[in-house]
Short mmCIF file of N, CA and C in Angstrom, two decimals:
data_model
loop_
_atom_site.label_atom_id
_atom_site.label_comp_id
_atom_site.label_asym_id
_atom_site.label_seq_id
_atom_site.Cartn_x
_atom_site.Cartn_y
_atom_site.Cartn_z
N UNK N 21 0.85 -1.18 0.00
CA UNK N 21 0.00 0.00 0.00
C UNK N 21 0.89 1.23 0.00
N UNK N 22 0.90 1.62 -1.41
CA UNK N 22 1.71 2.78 -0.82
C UNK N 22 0.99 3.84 -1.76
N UNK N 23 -0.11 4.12 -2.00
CA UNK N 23 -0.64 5.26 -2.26
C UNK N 23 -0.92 6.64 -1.91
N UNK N 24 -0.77 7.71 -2.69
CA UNK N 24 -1.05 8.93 -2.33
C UNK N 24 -2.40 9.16 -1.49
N UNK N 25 -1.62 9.77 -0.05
CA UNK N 25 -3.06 10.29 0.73
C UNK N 25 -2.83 9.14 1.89
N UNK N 26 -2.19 7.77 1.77
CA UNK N 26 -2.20 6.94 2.64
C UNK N 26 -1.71 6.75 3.92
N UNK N 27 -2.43 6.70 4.60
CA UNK N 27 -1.77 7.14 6.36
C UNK N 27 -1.48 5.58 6.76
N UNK N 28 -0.18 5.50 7.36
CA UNK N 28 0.12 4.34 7.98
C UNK N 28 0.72 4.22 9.65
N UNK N 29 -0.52 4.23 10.72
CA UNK N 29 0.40 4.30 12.07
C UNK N 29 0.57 3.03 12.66
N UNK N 30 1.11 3.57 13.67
CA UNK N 30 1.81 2.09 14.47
C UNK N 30 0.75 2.55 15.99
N UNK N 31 0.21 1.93 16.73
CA UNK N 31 -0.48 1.74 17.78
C UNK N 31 -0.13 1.49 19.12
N UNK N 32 -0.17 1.97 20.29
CA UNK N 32 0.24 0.89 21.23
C UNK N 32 -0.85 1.09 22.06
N UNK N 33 -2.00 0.36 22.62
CA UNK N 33 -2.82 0.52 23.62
C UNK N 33 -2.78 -0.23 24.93
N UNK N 34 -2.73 0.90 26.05
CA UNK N 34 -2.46 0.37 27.58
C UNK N 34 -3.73 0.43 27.85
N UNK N 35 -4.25 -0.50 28.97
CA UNK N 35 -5.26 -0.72 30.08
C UNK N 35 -5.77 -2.04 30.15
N UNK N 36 -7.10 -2.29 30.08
CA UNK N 36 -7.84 -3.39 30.41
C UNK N 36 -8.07 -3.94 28.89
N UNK N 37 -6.83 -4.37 27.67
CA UNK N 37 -7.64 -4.51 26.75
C UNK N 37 -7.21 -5.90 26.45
N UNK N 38 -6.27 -7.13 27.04
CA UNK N 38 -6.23 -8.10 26.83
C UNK N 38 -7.21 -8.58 27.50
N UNK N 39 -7.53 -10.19 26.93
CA UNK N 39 -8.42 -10.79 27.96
C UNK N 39 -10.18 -10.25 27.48
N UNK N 40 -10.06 -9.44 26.51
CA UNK N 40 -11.62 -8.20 26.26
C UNK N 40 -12.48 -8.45 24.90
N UNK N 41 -11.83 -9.26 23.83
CA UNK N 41 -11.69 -9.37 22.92
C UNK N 41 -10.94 -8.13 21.87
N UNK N 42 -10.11 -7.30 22.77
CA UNK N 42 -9.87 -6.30 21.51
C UNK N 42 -9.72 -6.49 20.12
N UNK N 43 -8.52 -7.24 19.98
CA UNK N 43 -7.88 -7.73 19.34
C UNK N 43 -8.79 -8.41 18.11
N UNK N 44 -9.92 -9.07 18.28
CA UNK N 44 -11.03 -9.28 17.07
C UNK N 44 -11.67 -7.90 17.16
N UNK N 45 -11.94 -7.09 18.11
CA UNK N 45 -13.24 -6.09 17.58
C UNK N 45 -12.11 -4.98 16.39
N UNK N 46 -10.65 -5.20 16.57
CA UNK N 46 -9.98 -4.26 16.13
C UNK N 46 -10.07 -4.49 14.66
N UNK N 47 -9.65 -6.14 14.63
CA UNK N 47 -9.83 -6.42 13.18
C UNK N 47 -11.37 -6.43 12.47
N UNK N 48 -12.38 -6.25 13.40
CA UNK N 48 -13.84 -5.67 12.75
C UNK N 48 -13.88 -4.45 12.41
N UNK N 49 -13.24 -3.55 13.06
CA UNK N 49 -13.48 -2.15 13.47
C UNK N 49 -12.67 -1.89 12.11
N UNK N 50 -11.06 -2.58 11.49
CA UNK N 50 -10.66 -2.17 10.56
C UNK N 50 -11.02 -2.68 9.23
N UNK N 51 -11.52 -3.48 9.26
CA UNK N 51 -12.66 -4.49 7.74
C UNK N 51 -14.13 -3.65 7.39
N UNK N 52 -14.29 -2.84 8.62
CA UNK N 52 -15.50 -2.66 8.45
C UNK N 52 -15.09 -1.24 7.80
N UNK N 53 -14.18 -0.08 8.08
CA UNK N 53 -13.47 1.28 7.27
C UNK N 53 -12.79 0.77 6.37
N UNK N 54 -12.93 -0.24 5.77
CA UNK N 54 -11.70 -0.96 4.43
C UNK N 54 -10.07 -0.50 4.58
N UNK N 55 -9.76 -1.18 5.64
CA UNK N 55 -8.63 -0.54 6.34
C UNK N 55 -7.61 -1.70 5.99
N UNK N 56 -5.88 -1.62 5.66
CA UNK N 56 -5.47 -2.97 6.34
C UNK N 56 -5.01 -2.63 7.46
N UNK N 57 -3.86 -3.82 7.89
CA UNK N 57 -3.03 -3.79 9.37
C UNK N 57 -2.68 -5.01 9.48
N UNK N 58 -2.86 -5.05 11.04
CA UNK N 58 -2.67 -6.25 12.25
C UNK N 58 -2.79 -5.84 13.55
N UNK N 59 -3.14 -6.64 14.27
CA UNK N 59 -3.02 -6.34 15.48
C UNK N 59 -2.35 -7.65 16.33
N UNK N 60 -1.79 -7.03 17.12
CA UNK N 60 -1.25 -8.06 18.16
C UNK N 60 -1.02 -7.93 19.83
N UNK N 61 -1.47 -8.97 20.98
CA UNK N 61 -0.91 -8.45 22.02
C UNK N 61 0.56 -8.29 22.31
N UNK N 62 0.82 -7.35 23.03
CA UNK N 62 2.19 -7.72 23.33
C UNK N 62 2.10 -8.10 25.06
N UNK N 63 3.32 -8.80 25.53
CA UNK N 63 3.82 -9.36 26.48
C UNK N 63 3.15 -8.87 27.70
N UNK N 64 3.74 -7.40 27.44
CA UNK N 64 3.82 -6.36 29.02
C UNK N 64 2.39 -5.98 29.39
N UNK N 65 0.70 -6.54 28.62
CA UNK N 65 -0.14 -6.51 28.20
C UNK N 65 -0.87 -5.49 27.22
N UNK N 66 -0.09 -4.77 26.94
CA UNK N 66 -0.96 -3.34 25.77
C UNK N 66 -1.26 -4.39 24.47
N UNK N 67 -1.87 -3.88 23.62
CA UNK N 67 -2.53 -3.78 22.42
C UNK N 67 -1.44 -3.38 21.40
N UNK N 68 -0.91 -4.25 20.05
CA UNK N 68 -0.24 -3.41 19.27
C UNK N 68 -0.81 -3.33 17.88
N UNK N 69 -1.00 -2.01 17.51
CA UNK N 69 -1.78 -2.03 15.88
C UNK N 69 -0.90 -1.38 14.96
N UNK N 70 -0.38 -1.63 13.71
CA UNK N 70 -0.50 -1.17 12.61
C UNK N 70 -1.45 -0.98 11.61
N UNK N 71 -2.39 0.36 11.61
CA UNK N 71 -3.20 0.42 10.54
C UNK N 71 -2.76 1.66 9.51
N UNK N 72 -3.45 0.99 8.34
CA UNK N 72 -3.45 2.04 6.99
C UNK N 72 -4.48 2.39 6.23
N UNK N 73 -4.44 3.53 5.58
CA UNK N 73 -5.58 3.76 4.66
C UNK N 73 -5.72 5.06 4.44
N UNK N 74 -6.92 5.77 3.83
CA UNK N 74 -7.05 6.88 4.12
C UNK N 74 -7.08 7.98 5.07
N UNK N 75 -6.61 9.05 5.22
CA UNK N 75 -7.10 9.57 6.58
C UNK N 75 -8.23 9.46 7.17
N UNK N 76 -8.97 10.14 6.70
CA UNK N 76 -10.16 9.78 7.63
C UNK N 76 -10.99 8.43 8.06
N UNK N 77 -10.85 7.19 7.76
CA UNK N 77 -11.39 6.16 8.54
C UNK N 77 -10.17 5.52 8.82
N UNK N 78 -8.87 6.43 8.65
CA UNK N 78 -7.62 5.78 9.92
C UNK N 78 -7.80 6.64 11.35
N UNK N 79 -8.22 7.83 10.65
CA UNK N 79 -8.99 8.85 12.18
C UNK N 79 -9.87 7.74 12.87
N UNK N 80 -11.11 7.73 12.18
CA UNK N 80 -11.89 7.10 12.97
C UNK N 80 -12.11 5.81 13.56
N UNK N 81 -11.17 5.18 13.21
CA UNK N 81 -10.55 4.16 13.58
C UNK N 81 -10.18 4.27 15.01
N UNK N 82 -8.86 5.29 14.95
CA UNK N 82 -7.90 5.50 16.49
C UNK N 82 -9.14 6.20 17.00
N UNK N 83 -10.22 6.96 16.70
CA UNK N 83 -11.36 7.18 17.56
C UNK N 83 -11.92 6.18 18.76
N UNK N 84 -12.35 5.01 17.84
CA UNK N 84 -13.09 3.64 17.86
C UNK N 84 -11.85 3.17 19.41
N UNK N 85 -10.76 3.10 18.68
CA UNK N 85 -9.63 2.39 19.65
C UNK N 85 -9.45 3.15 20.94
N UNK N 86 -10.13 4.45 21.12
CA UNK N 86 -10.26 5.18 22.31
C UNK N 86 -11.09 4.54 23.38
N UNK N 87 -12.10 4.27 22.58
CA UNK N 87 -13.51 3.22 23.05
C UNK N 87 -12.99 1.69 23.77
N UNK N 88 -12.70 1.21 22.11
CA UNK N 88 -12.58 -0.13 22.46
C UNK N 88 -13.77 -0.97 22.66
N UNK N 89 -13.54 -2.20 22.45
CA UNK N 89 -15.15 -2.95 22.84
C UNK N 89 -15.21 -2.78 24.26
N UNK N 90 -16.83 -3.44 24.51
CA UNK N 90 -17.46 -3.44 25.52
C UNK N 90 -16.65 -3.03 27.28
N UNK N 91 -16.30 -4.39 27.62
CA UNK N 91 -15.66 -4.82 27.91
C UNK N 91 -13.53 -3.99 28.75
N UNK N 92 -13.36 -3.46 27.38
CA UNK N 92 -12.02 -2.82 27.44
C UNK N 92 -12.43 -1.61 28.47
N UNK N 93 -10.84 -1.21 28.89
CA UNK N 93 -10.83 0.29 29.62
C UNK N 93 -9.55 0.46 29.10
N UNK N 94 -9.45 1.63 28.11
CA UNK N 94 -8.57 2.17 27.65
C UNK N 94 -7.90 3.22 28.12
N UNK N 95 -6.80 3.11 28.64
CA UNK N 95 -6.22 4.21 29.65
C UNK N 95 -5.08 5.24 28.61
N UNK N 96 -4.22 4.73 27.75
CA UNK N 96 -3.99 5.22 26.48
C UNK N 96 -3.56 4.66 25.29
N UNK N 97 -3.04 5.98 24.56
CA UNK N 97 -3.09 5.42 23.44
C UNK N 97 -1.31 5.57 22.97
N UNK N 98 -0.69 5.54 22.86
CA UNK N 98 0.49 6.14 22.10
C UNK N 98 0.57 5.73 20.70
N UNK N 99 0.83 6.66 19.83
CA UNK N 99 0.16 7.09 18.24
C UNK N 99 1.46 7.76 17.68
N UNK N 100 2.43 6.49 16.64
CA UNK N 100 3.27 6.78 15.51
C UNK N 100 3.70 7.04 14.41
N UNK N 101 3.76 7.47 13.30
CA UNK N 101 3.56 7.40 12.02
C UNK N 101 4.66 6.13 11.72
N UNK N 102 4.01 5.31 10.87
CA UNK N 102 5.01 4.28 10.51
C UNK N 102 5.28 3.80 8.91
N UNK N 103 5.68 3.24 8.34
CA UNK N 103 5.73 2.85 6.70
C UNK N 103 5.05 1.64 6.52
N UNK N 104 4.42 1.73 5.23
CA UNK N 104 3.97 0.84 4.67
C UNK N 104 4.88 -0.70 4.81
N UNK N 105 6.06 -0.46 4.95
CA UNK N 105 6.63 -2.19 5.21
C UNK N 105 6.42 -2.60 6.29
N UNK N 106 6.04 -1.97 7.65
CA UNK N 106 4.98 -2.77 8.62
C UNK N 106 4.49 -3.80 8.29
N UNK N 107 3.57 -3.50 7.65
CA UNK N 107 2.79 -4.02 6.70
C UNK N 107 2.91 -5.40 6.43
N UNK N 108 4.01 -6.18 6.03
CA UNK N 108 5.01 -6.91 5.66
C UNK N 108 4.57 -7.95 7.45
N UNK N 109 3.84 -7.64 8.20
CA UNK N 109 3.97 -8.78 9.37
C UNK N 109 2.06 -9.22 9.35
N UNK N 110 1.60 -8.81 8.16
CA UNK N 110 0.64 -9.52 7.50
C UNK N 110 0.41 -11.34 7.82
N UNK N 111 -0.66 -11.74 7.27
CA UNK N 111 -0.46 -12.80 6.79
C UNK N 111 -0.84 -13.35 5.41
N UNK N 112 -0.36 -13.84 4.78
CA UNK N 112 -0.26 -13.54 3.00
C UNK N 112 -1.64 -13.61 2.59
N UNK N 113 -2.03 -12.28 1.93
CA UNK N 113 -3.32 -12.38 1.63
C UNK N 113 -4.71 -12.01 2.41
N UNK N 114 -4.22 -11.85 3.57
CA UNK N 114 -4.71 -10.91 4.63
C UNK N 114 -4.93 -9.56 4.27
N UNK N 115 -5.91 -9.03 4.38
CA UNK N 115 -6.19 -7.03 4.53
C UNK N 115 -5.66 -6.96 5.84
N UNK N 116 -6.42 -7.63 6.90
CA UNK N 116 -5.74 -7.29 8.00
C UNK N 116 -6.00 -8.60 9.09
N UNK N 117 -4.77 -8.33 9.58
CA UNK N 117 -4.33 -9.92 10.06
C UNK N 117 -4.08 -9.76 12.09
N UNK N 118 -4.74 -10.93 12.73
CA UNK N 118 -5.09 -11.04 14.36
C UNK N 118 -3.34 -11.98 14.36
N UNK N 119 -2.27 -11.18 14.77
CA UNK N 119 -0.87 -11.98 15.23
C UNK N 119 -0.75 -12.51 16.46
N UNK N 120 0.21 -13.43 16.48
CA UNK N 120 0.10 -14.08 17.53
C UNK N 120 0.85 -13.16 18.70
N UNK N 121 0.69 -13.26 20.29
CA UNK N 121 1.54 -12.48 20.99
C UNK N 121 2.67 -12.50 20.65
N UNK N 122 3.42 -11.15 21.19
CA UNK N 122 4.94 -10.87 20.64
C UNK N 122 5.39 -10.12 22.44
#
């Protein structure tokens, strides 16, 4: 993806979001704005996302991820600009792909 206009960030979300289902509502939340990515937990428990796309339903996206499903308590967010070779931790053929913990 490397088109003009295309926003690509990197994610990290702290609080109550393992254990919540984030991690599927994220990959709904980004299928449903025709978004790609991944998401993955990491270790220390935060949330990690790479998403891309247009600006505005990559906005409303990190909106959504303020929320979080039901369930979550999102305490923050920390928000990177990153490159399209992110991207690249896909799974082949994936728009957007649920990774295993890292």
């Amino acid at each position: 993806m490397n088109e003009p206009g295309t926003v690509v960030l990197h994610l990290l979300v702290r609080g109550r979001v393992q254990g919540v289902g984030y991690r599927g509502w994220s990959e709904h939340e980004a299928t449903r704005l025709g978004l790609e990515g991944w998401v993955r937990n990491r270790v220390g428990g935060a949330v990690e996302i790479v998403v891309a796309g247009p600006a505005e339903p990559v906005e409303a996206f990190v909106a959504a991820c303020r929320r979080g499903p039901f369930r979550a308590r999102v305490d923050d967010i920390a928000i990177d600009q990153a490159t399209a070779r992110e991207l690249e931790h896909r799974r082949p053929g994936e728009r957007f792909s649920v990774l295993s913990t890292m």
